[in-house]
Coordinates of C-alpha atoms in Angstrom, one line a residue:
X1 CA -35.1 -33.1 -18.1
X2 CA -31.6 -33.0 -19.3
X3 CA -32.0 -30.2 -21.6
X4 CA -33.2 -28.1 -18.1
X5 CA -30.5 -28.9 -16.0
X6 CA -27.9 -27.6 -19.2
X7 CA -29.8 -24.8 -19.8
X8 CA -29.9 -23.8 -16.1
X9 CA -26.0 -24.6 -15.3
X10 CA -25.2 -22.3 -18.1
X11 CA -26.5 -19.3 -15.5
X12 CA -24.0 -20.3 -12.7
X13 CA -21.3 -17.7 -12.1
X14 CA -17.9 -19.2 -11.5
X15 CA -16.2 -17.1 -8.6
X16 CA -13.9 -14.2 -10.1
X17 CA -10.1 -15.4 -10.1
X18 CA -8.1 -14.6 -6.7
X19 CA -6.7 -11.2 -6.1
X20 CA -3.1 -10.5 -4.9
X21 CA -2.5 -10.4 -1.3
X22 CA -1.9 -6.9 0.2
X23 CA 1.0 -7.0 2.3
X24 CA 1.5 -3.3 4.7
X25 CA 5.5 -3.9 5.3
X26 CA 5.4 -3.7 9.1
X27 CA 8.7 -2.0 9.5
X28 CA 7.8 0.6 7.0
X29 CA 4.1 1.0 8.6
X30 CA 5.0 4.4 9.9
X31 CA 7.5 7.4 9.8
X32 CA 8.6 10.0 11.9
X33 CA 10.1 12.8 10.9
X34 CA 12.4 14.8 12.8
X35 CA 13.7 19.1 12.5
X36 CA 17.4 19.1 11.8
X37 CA 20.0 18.5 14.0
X38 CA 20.9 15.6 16.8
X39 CA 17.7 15.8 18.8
X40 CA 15.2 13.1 19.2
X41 CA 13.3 13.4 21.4
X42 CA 9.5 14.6 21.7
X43 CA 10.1 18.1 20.9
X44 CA 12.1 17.6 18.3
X45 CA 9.3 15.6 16.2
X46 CA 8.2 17.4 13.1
X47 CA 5.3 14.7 11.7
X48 CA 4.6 11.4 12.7
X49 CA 2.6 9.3 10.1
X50 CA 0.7 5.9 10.2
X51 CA -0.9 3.4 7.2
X52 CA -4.0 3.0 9.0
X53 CA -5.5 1.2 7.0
X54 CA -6.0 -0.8 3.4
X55 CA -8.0 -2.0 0.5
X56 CA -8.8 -2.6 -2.8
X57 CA -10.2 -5.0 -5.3
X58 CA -9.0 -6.9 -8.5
X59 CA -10.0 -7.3 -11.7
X60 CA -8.5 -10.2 -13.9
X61 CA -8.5 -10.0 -17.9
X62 CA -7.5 -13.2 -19.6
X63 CA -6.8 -14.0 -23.2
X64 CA -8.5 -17.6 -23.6
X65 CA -6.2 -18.5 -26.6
X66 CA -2.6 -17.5 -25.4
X67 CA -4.2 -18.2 -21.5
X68 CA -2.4 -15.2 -20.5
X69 CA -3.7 -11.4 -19.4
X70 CA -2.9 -9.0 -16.4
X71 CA -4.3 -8.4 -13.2
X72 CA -5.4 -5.3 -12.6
X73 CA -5.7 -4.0 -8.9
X74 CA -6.9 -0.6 -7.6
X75 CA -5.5 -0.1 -4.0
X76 CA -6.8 2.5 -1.5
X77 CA -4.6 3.6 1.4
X78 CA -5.7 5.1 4.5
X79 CA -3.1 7.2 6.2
X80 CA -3.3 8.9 9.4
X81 CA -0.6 12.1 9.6
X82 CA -0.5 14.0 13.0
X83 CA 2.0 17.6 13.3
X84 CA 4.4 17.5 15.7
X85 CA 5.8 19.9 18.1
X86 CA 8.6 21.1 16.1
X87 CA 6.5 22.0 13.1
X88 CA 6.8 24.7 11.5
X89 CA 4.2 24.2 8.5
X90 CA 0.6 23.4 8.1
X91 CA 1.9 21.4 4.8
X92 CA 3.9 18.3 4.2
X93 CA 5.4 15.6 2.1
X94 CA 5.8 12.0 2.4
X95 CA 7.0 9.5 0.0
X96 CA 5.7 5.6 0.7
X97 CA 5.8 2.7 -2.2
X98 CA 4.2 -0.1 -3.8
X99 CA 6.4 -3.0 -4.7
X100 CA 5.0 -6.7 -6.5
X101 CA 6.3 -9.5 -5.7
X102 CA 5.9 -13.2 -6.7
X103 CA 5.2 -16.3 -4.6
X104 CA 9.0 -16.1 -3.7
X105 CA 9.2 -12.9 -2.8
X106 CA 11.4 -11.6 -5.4
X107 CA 10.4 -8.2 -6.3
X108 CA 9.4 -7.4 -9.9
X109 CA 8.8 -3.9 -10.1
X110 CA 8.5 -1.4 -7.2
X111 CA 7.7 2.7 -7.5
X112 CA 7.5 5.4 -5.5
X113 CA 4.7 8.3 -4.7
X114 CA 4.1 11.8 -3.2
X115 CA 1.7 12.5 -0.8
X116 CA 0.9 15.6 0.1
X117 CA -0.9 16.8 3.4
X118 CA -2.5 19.9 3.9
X119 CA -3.1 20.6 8.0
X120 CA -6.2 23.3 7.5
X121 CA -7.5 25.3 9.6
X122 CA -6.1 24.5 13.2
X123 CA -6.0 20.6 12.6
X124 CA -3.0 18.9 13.6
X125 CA -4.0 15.5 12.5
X126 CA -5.5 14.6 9.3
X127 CA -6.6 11.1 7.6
X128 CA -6.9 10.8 4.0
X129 CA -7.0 7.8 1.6
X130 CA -4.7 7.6 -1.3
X131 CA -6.1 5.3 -4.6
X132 CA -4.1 4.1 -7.4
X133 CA -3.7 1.2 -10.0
X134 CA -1.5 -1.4 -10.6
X135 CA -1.5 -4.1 -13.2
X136 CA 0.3 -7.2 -13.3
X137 CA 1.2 -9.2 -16.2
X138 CA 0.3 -12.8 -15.7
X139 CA 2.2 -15.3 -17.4
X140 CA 0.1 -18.7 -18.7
X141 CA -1.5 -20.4 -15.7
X142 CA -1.5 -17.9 -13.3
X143 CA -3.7 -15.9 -11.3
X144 CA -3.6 -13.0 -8.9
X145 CA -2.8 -15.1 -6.2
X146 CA 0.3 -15.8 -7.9
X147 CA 2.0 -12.4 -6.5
X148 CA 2.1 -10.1 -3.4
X149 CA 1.7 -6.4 -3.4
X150 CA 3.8 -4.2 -0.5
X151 CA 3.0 -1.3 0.9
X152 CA 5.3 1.2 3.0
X153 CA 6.7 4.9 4.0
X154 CA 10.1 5.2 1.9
X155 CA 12.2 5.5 4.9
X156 CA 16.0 6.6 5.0
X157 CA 18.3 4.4 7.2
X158 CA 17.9 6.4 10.3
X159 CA 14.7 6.7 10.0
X160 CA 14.3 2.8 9.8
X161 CA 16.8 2.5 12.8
X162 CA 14.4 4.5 14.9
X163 CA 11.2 2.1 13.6
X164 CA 13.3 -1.1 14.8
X165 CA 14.6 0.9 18.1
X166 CA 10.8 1.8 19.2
X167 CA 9.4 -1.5 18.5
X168 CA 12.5 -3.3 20.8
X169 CA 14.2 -5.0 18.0

């Protein structure tokens, strides 16, 4: 009877380690983008752009003798992009980030990416998803639930300003 109930606990799966929570930075959720000059108002709007949406999964790799490894997690990003009326391309270019942090929120590395848009046809709002990789080094003892992982539009100072002025704060 014994020899049965160790041969059959030897089939349980253990849950997979803990992931790193996704974190959209809500002040950096969206961007609009304005044509040159001192104007700010509707017309003057070149592209707005939202993070719709997020996901992603993790995958943890640990060395059982040194108890260390890295995390590896493969994000997707949905982004919403509409032209606005002072548009003058059926292209355009935004930059957002990714930035880990730890428990603490210190940040331990952050980059920035391209994304292109391409408004074909007649469209003047397009949604497309944006995947990419990111591995974390884990020091022994930890897990993926050990760090954070931001998301955000790269915003200048202005355009920031105008984020905190819209939402009242």
């Amino acid at each position: 009877m014994v020899f049965v109930l160790a041969a059959c606990s030897q089939g349980i799966e253990r849950p997979p380690p803990p992931c790193p929570d996704i974190v959209v930075v809500k002040d950096a959720a969206d961007i609009t983008l304005f044509k040159d000059g001192p104007g700010r108002d509707l017309t003057d709007v070149v592209l707005e752009a939202q993070i719709v949406r997020f996901g992603g999964f993790c995958e943890t790799d640990i060395d059982e003798d040194t108890n260390t490894g890295e995390v590896t997690v493969d994000l997707q990003v949905l982004f919403r992009a509409t032209r606005g009326p002072a548009s003058t391309s059926r292209e355009a270019s935004l930059r957002y980030f990714i930035a880990i942090s730890d428990r603490n929120d210190a940040i331990l590395a952050r980059a920035e990416f391209d994304s292109d848009i391409a408004f074909e046809g007649n469209r003047n709002r397009v949604a497309y998803l944006e995947e990419l990789t990111q591995k974390i080094p884990l020091k022994a003892g930890e897990l993926g639930d050990a760090y954070r992982v931001y998301v955000g539009f790269q915003l200048s100072d202005e355009a920031l300003q105008y984020n905190l002025d819209k939402r009242g704060r």
